[in-house]
Backbone as JSON, one array per atom type, in Angstrom:
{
  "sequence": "XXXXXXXXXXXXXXXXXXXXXXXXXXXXXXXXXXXXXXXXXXXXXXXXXXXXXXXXXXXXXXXXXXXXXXXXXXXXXXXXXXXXX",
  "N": [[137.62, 256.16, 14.96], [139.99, 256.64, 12.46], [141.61, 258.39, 9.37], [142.05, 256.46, 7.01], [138.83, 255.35, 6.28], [136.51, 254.32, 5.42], [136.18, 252.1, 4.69], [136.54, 250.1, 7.34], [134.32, 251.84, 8.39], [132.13, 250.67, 7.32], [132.15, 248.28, 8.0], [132.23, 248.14, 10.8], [129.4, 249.2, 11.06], [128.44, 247.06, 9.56], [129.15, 244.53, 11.53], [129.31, 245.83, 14.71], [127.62, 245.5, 17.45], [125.99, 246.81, 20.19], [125.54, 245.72, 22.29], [127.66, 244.26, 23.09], [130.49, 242.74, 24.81], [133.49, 243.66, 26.26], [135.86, 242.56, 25.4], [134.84, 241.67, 22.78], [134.31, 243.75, 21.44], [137.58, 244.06, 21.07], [137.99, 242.1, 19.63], [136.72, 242.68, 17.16], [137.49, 245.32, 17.03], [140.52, 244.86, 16.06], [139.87, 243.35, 14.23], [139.22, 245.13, 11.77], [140.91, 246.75, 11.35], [142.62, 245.13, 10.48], [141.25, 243.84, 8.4], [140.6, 246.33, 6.76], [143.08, 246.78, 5.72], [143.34, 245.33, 4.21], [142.59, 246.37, 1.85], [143.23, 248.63, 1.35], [146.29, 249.92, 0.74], [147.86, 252.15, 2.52], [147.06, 251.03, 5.23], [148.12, 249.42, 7.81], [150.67, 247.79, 9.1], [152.44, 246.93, 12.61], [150.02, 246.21, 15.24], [148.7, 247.93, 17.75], [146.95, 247.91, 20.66], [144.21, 248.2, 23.23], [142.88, 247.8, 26.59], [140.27, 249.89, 27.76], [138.53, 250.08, 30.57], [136.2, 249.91, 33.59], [137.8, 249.41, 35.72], [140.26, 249.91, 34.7], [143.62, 250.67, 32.51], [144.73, 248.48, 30.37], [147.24, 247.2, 28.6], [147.36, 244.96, 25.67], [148.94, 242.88, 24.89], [151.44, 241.58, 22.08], [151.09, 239.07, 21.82], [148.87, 237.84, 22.29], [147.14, 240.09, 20.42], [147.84, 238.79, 18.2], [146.93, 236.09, 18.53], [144.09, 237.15, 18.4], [144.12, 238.03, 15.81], [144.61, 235.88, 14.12], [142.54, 234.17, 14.91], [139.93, 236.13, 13.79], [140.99, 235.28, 10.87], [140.57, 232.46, 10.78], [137.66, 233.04, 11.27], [137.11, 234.35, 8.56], [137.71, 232.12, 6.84], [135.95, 230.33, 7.25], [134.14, 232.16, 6.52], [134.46, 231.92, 4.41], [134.52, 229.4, 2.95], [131.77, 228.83, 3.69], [130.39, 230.24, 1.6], [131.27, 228.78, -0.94], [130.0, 226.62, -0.47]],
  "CA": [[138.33, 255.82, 13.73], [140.76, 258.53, 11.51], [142.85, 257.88, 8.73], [141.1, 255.89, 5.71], [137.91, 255.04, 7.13], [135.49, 254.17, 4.79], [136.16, 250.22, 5.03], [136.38, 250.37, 8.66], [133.0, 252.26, 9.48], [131.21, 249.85, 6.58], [132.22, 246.51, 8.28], [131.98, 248.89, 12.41], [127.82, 249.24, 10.83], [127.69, 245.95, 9.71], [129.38, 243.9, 12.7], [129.31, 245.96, 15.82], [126.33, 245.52, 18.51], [126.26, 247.25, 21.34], [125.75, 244.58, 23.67], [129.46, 243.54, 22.66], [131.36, 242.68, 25.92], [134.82, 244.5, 25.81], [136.5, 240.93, 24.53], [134.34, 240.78, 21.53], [134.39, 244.32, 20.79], [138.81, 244.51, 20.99], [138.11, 241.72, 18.28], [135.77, 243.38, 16.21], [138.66, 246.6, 16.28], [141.41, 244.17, 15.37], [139.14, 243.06, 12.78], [138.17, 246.48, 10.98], [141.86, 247.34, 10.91], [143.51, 244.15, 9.33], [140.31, 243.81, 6.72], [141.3, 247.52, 6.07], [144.62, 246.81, 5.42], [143.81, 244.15, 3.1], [141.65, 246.99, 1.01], [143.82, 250.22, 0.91], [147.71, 250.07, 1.07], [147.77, 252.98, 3.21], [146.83, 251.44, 6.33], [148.53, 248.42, 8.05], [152.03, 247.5, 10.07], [152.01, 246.34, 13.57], [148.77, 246.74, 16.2], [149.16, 248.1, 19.6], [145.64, 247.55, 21.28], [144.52, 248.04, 24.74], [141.41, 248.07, 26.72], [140.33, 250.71, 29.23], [137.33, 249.52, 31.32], [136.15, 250.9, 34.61], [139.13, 249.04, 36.63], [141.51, 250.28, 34.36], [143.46, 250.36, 31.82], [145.6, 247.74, 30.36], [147.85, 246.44, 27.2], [147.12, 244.02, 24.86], [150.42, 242.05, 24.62], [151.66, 241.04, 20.51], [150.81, 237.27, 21.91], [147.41, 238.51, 22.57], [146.61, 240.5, 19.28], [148.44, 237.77, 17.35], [146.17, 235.76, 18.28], [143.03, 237.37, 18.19], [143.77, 238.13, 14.12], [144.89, 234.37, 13.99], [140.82, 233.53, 15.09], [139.57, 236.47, 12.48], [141.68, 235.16, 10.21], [139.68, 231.33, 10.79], [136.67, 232.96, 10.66], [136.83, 234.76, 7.8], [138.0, 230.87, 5.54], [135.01, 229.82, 7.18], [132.61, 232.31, 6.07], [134.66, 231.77, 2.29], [134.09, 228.16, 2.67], [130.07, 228.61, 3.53], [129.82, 230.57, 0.13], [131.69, 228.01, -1.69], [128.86, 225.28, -0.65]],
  "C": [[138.89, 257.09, 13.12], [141.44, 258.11, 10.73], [142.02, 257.55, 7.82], [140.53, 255.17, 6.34], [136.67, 254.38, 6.72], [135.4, 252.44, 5.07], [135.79, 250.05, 6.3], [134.51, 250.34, 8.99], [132.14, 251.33, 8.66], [131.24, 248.93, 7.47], [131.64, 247.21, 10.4], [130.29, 248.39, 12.28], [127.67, 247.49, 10.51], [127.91, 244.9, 10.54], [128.98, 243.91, 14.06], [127.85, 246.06, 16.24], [126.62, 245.84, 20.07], [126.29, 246.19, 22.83], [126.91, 243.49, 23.64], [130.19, 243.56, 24.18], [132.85, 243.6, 25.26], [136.44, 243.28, 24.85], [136.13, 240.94, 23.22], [134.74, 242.27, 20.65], [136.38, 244.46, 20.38], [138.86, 243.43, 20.12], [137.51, 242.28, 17.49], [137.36, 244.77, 15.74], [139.42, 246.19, 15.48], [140.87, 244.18, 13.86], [139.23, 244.17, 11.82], [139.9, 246.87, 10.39], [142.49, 246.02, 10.26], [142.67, 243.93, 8.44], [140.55, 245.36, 6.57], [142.12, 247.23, 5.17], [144.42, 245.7, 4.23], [143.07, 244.96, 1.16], [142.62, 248.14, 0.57], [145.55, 249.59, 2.05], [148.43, 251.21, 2.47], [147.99, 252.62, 4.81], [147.63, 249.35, 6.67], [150.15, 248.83, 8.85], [151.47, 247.12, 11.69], [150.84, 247.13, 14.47], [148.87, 246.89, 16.92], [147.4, 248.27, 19.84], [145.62, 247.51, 22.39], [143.11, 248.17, 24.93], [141.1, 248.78, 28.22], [138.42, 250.58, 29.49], [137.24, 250.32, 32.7], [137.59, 250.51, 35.7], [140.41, 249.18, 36.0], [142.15, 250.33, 33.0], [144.65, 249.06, 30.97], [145.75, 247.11, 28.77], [147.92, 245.37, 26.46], [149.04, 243.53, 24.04], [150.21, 241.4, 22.65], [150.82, 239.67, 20.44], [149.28, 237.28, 21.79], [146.91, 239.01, 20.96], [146.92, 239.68, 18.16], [147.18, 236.59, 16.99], [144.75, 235.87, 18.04], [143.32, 237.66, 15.98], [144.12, 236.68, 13.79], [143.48, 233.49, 13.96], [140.4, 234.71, 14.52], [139.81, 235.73, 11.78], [140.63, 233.23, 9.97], [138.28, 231.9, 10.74], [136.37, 233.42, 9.1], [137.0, 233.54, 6.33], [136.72, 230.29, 6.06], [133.49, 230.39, 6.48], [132.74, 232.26, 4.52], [134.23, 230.39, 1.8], [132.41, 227.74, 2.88], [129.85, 229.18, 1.86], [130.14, 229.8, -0.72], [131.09, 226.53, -1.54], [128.27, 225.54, -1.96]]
}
């Protein structure tokens, strides 16, 4: 992480687990940077994302990151709609 970080490494400590497959964690990144962006003006515009694993490394297409903040984006009305029981 670099840049305005403080949001980020709060939600990194309270989300990430190491036994995160590389799927869960390239949501978890998504994540950290669009709930950033919704905290400090600073940080936001489009996401380029990729994931380098032992076979390589490879680009996370718009269609791709679109939708992974599209399923954030559902969880996060669901965890507004558990507090609002």
């Amino acid at each position: 992480m670099a840049g305005i970080v403080q949001y980020a490494i709060y939600l990194k400590h309270r989300f990430y687990d190491p036994n995160m497959g590389i799927s869960q964690a390239t949501r978890l990144a998504i994540y950290l940077i669009t709930e950033t962006a919704t905290q400090d003006p600073k940080v936001g515009g489009s996401i380029k994302a990729a994931q380098v694993t032992a076979q390589g490394y490879s680009q996370l297409s718009d269609d791709d990151i679109g939708g992974i903040i599209q399923a954030n984006e559902e969880q996060n009305k669901s965890l507004k709609r558990f507090f609002m029981q």
